[in-house]
Tab-separated table of N, CA and C in Angstrom:
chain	number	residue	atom	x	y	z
A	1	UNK	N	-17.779	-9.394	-4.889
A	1	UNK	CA	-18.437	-8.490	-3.931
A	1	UNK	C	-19.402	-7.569	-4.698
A	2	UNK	N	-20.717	-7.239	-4.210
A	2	UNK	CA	-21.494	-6.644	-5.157
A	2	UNK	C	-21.134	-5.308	-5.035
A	3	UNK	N	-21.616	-4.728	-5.843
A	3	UNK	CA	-20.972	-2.956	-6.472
A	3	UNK	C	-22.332	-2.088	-6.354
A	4	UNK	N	-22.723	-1.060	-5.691
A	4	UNK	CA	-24.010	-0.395	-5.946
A	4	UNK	C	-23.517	0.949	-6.838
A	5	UNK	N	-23.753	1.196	-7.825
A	5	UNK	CA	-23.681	2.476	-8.974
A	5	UNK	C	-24.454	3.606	-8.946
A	6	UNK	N	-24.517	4.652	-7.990
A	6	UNK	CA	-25.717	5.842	-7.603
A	6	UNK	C	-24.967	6.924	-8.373
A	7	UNK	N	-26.284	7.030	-9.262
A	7	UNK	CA	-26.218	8.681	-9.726
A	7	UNK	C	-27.604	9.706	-9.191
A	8	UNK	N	-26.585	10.797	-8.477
A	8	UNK	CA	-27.629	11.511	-7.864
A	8	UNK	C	-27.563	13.179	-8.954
A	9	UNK	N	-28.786	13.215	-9.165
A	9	UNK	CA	-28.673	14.526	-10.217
A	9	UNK	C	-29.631	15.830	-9.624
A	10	UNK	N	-29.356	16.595	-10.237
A	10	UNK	CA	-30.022	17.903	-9.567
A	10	UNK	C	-31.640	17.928	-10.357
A	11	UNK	N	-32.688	17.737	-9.562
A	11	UNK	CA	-34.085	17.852	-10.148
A	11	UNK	C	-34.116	19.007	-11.506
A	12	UNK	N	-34.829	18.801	-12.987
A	12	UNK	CA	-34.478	18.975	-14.166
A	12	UNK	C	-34.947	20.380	-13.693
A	13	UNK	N	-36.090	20.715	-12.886
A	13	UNK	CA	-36.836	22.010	-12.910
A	13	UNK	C	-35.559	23.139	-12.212
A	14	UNK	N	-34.309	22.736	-11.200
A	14	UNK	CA	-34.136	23.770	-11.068
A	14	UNK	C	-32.381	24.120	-11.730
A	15	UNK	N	-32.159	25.111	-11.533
A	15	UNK	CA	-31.088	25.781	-12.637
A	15	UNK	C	-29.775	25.173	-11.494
A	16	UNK	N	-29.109	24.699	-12.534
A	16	UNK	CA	-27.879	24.144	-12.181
A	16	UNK	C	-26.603	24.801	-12.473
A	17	UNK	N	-26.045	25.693	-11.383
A	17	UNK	CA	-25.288	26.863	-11.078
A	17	UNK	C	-23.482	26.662	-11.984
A	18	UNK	N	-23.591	25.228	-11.141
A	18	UNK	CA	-22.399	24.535	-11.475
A	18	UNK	C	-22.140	24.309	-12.996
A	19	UNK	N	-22.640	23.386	-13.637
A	19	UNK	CA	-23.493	23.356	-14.794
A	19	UNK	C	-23.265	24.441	-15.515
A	20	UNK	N	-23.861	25.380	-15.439
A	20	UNK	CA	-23.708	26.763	-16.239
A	20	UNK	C	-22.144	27.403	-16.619
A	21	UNK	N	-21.785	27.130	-15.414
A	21	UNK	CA	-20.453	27.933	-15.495
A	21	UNK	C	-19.612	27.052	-16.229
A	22	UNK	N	-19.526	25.717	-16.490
A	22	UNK	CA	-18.704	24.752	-16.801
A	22	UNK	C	-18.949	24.842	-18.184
A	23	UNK	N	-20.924	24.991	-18.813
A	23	UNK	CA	-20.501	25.863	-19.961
A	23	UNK	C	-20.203	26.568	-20.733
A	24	UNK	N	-20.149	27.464	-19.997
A	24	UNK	CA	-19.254	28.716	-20.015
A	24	UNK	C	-17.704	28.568	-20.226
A	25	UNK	N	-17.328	27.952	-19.410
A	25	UNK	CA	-16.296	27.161	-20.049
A	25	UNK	C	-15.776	26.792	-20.872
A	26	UNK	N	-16.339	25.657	-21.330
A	26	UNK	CA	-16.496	25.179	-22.368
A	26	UNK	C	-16.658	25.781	-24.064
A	27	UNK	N	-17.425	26.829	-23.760
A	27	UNK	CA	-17.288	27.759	-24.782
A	27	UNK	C	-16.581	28.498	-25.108
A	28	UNK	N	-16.020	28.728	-24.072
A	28	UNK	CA	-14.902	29.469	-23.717
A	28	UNK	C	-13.431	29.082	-24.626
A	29	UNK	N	-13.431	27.242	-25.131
A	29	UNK	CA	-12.836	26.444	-25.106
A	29	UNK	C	-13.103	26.170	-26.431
A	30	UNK	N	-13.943	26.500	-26.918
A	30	UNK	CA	-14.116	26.453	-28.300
A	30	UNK	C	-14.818	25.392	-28.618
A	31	UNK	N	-15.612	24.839	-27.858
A	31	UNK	CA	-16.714	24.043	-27.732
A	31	UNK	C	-18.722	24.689	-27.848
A	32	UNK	N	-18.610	25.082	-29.017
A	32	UNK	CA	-19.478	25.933	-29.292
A	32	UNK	C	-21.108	25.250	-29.635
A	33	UNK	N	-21.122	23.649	-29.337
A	33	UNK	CA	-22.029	22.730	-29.729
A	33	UNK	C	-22.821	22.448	-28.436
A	34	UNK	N	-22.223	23.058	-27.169
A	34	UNK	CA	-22.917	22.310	-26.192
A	34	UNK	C	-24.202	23.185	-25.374
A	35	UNK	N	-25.384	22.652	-25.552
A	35	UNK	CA	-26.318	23.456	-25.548
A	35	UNK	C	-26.643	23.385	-24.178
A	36	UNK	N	-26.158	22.589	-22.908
A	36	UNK	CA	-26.396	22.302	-22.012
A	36	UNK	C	-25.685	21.139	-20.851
A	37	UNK	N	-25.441	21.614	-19.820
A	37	UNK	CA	-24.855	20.798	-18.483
A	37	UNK	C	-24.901	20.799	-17.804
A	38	UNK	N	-24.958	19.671	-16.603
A	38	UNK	CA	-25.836	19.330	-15.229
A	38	UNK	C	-25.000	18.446	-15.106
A	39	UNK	N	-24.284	18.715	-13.772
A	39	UNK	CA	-23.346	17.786	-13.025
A	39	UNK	C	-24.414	17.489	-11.449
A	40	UNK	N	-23.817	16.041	-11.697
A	40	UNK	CA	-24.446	15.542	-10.499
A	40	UNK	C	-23.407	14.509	-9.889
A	41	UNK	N	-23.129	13.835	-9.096
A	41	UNK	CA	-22.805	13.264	-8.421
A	41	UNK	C	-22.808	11.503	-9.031
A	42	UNK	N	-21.465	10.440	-8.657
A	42	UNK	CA	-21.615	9.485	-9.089
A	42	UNK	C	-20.853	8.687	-7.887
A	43	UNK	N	-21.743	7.973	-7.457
A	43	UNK	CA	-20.832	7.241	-6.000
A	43	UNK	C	-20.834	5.911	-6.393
A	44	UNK	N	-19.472	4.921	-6.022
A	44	UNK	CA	-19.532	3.656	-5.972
A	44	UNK	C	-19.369	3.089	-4.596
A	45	UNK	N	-20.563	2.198	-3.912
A	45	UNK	CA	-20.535	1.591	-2.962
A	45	UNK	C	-20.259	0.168	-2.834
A	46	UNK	N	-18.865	-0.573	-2.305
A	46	UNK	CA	-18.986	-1.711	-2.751
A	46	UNK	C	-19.469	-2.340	-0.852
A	47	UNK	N	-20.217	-3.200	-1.674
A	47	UNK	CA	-21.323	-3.960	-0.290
A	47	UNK	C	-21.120	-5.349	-0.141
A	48	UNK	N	-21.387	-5.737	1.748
A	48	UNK	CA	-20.923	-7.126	1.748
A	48	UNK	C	-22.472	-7.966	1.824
A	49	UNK	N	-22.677	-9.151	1.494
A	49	UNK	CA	-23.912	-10.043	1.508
A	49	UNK	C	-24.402	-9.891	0.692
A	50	UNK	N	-25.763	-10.305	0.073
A	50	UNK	CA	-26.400	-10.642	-1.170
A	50	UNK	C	-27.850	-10.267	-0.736
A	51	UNK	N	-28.647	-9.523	0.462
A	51	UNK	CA	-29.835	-9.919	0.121
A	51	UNK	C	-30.532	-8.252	0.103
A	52	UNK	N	-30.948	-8.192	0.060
A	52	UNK	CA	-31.772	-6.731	0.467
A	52	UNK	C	-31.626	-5.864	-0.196
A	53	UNK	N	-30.374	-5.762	-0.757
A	53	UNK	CA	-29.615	-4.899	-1.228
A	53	UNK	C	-30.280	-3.691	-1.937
A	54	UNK	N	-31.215	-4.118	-3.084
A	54	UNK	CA	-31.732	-2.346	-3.886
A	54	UNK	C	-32.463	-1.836	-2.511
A	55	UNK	N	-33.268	-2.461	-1.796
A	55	UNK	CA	-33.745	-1.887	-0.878
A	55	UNK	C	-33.074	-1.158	0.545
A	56	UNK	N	-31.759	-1.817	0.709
A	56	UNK	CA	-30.775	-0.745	1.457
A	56	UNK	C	-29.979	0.344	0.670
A	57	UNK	N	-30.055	0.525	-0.772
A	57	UNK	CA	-28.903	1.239	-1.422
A	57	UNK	C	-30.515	2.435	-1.231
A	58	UNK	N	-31.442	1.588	-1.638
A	58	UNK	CA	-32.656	3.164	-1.695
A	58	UNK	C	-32.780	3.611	-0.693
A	59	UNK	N	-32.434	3.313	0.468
A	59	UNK	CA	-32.953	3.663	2.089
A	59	UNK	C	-31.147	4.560	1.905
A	60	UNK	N	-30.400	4.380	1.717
A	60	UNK	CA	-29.309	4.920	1.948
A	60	UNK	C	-29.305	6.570	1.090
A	61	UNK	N	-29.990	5.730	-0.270
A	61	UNK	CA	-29.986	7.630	-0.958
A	61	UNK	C	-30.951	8.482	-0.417
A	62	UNK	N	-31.953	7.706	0.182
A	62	UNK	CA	-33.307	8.604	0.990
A	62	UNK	C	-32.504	9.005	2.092
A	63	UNK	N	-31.913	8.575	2.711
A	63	UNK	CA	-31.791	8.977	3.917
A	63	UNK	C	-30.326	9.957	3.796
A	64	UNK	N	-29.514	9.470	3.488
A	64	UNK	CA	-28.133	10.275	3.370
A	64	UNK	C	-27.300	10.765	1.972
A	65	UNK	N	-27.102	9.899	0.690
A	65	UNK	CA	-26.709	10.265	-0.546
A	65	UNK	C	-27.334	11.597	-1.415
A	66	UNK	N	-28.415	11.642	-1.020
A	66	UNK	CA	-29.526	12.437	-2.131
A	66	UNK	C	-30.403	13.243	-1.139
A	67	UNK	N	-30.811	14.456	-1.335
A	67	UNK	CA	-31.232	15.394	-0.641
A	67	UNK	C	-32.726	15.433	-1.525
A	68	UNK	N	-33.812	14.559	-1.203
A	68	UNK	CA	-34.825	14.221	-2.208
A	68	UNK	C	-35.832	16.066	-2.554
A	69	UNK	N	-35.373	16.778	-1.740
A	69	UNK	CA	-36.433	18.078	-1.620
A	69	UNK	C	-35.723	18.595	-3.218
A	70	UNK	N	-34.569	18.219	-3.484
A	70	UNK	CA	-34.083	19.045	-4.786
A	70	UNK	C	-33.034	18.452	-5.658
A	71	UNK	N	-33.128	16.605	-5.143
A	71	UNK	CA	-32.195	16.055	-6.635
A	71	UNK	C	-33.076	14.444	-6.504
A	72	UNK	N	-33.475	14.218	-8.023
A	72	UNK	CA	-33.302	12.741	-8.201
A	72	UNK	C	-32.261	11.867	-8.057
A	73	UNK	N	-32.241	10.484	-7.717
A	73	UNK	CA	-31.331	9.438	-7.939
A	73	UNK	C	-31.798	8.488	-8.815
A	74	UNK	N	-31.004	7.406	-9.312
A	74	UNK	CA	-31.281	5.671	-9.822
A	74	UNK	C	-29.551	5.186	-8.963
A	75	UNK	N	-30.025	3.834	-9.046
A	75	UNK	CA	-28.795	2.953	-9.218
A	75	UNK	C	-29.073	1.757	-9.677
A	76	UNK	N	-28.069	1.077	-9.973
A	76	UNK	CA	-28.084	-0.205	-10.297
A	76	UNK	C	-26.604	-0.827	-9.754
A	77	UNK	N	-27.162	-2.332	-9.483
A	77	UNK	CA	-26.360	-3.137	-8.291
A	77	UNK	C	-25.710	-4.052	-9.735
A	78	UNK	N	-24.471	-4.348	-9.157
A	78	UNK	CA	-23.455	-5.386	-10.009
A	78	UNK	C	-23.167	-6.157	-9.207
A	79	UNK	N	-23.419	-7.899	-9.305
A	79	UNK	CA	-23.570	-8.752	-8.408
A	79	UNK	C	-22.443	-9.464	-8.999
B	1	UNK	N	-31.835	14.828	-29.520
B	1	UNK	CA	-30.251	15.677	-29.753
B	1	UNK	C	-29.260	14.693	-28.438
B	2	UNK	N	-28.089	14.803	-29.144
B	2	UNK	CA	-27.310	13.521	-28.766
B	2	UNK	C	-27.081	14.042	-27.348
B	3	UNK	N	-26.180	13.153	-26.565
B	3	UNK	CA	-25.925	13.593	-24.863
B	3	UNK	C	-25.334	12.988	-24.599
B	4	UNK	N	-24.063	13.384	-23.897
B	4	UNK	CA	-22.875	12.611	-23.212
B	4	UNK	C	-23.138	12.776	-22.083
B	5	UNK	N	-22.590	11.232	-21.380
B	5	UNK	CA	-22.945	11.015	-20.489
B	5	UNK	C	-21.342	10.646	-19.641
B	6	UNK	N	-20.743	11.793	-18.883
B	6	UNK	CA	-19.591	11.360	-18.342
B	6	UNK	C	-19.181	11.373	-16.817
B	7	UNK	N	-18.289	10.066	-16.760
B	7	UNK	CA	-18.126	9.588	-15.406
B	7	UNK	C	-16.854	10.000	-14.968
B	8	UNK	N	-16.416	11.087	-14.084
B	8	UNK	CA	-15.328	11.055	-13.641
B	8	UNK	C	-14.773	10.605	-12.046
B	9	UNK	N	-13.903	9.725	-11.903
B	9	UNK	CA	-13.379	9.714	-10.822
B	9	UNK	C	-11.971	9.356	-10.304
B	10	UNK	N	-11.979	9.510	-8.996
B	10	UNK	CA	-10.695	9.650	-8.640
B	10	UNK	C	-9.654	8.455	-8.726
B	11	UNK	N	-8.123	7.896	-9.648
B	11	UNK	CA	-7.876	7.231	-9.597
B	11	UNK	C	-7.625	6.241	-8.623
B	12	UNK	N	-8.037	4.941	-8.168
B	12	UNK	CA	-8.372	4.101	-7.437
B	12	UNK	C	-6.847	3.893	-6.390
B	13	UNK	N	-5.799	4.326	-6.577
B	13	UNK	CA	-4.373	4.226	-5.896
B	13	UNK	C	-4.763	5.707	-4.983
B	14	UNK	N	-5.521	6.658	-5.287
B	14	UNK	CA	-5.550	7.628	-4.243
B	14	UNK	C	-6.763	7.663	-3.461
B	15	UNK	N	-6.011	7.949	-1.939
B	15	UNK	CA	-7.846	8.094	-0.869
B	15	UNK	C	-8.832	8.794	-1.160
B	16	UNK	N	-10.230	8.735	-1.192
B	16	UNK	CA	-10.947	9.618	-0.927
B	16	UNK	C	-11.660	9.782	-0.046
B	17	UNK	N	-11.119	10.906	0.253
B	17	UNK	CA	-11.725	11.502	1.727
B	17	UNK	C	-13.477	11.582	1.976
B	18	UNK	N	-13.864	11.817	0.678
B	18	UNK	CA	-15.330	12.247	1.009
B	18	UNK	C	-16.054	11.181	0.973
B	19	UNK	N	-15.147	9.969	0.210
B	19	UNK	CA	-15.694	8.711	0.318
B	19	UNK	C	-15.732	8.439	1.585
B	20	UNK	N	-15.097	8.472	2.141
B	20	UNK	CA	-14.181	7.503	3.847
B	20	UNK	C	-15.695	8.710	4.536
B	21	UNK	N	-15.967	9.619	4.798
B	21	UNK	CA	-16.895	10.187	5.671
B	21	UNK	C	-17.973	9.736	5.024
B	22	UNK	N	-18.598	9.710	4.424
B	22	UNK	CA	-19.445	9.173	3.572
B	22	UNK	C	-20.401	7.660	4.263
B	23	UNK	N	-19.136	6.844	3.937
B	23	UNK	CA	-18.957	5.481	4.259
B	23	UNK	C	-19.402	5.374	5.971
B	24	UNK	N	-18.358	6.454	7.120
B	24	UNK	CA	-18.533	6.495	8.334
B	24	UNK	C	-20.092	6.668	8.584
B	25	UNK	N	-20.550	7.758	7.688
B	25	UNK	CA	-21.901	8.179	7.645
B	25	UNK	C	-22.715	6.774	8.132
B	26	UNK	N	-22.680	5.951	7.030
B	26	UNK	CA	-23.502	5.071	6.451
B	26	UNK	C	-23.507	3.673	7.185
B	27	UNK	N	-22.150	3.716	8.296
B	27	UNK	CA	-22.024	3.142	9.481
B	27	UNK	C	-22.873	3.697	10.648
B	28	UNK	N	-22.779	4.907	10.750
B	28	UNK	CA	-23.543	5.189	11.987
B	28	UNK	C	-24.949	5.051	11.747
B	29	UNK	N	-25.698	5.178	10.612
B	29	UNK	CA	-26.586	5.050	10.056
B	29	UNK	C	-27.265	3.206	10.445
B	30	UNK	N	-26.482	3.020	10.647
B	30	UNK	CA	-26.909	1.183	10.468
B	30	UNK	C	-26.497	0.664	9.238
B	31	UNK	N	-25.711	0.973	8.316
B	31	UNK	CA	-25.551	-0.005	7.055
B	31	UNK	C	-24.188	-0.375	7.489
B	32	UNK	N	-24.037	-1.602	8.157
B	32	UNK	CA	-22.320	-2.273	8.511
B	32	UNK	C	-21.816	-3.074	7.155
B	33	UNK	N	-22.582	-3.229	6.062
B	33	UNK	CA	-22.202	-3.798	5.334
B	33	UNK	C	-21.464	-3.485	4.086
B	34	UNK	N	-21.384	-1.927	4.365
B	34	UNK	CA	-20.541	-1.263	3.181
B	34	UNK	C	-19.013	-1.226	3.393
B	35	UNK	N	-18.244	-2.035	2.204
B	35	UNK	CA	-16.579	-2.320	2.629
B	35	UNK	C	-16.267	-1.012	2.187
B	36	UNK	N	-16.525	-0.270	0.904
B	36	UNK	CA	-15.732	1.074	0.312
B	36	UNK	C	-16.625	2.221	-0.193
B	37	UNK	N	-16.508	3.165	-0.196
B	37	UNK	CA	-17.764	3.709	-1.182
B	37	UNK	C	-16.004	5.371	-1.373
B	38	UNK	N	-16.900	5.526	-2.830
B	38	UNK	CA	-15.759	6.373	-3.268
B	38	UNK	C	-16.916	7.455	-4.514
B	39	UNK	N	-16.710	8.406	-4.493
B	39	UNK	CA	-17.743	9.613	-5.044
B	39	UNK	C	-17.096	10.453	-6.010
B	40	UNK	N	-17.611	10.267	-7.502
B	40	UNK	CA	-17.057	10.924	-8.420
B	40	UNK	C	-18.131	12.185	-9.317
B	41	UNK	N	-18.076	12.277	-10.040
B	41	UNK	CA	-19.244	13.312	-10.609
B	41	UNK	C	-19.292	12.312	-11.713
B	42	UNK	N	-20.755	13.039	-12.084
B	42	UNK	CA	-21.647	12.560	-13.221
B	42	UNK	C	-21.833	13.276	-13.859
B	43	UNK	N	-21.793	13.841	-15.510
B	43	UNK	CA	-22.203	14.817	-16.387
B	43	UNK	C	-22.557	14.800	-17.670
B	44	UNK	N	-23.240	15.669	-17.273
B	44	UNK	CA	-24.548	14.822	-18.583
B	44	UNK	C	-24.368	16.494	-19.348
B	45	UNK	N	-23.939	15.750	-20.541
B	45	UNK	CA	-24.165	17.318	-21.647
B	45	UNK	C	-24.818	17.124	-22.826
B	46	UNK	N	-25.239	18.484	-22.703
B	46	UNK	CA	-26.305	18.553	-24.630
B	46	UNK	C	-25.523	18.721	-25.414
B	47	UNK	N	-25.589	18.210	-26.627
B	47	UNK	CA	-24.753	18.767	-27.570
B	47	UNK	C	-25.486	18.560	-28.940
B	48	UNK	N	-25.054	19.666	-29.804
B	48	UNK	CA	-25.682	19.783	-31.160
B	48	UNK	C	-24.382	18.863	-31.806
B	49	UNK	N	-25.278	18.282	-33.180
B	49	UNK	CA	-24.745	17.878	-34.446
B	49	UNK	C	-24.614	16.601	-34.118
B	50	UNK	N	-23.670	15.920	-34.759
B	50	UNK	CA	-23.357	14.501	-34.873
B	50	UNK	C	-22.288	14.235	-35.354
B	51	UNK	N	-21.006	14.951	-35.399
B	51	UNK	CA	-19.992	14.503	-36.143
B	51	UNK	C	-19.000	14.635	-35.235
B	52	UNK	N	-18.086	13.894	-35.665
B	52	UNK	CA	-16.812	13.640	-33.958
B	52	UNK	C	-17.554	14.182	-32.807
B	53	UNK	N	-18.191	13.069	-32.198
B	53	UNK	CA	-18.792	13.457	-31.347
B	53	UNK	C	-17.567	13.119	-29.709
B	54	UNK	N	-17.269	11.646	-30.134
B	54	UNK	CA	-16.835	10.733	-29.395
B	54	UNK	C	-14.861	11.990	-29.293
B	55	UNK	N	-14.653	12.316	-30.224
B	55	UNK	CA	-13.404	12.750	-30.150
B	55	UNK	C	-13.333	14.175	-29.548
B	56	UNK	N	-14.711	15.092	-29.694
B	56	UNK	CA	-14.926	16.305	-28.591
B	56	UNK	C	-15.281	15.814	-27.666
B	57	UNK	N	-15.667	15.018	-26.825
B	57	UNK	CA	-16.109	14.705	-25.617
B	57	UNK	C	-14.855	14.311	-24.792
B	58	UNK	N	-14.090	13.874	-25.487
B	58	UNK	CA	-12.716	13.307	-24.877
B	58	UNK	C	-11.647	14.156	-24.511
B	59	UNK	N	-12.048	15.182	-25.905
B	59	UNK	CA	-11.110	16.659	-25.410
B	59	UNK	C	-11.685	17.273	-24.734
B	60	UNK	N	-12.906	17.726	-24.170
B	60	UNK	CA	-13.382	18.500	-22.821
B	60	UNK	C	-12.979	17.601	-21.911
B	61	UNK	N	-13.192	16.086	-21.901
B	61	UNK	CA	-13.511	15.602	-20.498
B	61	UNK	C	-11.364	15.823	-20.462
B	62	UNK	N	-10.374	16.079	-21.027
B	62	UNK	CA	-8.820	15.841	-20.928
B	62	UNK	C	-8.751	17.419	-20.418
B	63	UNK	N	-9.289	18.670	-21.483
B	63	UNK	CA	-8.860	19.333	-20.917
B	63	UNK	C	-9.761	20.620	-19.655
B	64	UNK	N	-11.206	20.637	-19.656
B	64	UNK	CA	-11.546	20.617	-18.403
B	64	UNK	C	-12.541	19.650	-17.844
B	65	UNK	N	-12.575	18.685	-17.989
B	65	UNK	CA	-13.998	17.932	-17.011
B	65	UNK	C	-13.180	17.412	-15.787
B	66	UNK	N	-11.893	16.891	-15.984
B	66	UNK	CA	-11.088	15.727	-15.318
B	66	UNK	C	-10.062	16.497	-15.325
B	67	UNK	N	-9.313	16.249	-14.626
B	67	UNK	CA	-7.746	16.484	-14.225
B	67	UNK	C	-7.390	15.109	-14.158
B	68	UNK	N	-6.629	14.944	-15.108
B	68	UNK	CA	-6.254	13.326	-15.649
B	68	UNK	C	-4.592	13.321	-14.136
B	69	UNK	N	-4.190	14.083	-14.165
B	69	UNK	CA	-3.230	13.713	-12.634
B	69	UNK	C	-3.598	12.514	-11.793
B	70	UNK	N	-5.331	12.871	-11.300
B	70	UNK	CA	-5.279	12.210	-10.025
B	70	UNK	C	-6.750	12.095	-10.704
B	71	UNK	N	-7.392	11.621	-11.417
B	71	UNK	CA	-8.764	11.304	-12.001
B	71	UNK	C	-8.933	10.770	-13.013
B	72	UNK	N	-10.008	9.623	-13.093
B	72	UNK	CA	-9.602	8.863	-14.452
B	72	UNK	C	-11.461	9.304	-15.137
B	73	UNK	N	-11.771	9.520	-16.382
B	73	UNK	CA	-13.053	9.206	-16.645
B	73	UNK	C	-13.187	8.700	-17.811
B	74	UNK	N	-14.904	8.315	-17.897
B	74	UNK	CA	-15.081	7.342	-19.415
B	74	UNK	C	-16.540	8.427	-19.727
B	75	UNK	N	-17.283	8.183	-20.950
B	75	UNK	CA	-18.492	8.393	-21.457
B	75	UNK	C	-19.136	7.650	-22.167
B	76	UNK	N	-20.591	8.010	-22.722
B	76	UNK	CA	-20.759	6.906	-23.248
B	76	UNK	C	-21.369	8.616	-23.863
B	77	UNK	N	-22.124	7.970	-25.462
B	77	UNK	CA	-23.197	9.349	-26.186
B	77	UNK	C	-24.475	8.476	-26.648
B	78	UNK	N	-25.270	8.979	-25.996
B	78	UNK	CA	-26.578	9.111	-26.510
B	78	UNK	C	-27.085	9.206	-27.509
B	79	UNK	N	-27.452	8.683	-28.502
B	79	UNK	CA	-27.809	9.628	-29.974
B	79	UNK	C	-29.230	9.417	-30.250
């Protein structure tokens, strides 16, 4: 059954709230190397049929996965 | 400068809820062809140096990225 792999990330330009605090964290933790972090989102969709497919997984992050005004996506399909 | 790249998600024996609405979404939407879809985070960190890289990444992602209970994750590093 094919597998669609979407990572949706927060556009690089704006400040990632979440992110921040986690390195904060982290430092917190004695992790004193990490100069930076941006959590985004990682969905696995498993899909039935063989044809169309990058072109419904992209219509799916345009339309519902990914909020395009303020995060990039990619995926890649496992057939 | 190197970058981990980590995948966390929820171990596959427990529901996810945000998957299952998600999925409903993507039904009402017109995509009938999705059997599962299940949503984990993605995190991408900076990090200085180069030495045990692979063995700090494993101790953030054990003791805060993941809650190993009910979440499993992997990484890969960038260099």
């Amino acid at each position: 059954m094919p597998k669609a792999n979407v990572y949706v990330t927060l556009k690089p330009s704006l400040l990632d709230a979440q992110g921040k605090v986690v390195q904060g964290a982290l430092e917190k933790l004695g992790f004193t190397n990490v100069s930076a972090v941006r959590i985004g989102k990682y969905i696995q969709i498993e899909l039935e049929g063989n044809s169309n497919l990058e072109q419904q997984v992209d219509e799916m992050c345009r339309k519902l996965l990914a909020n395009p005004v303020i995060e990039d996506y990619r995926f890649e399909i496992e057939r």
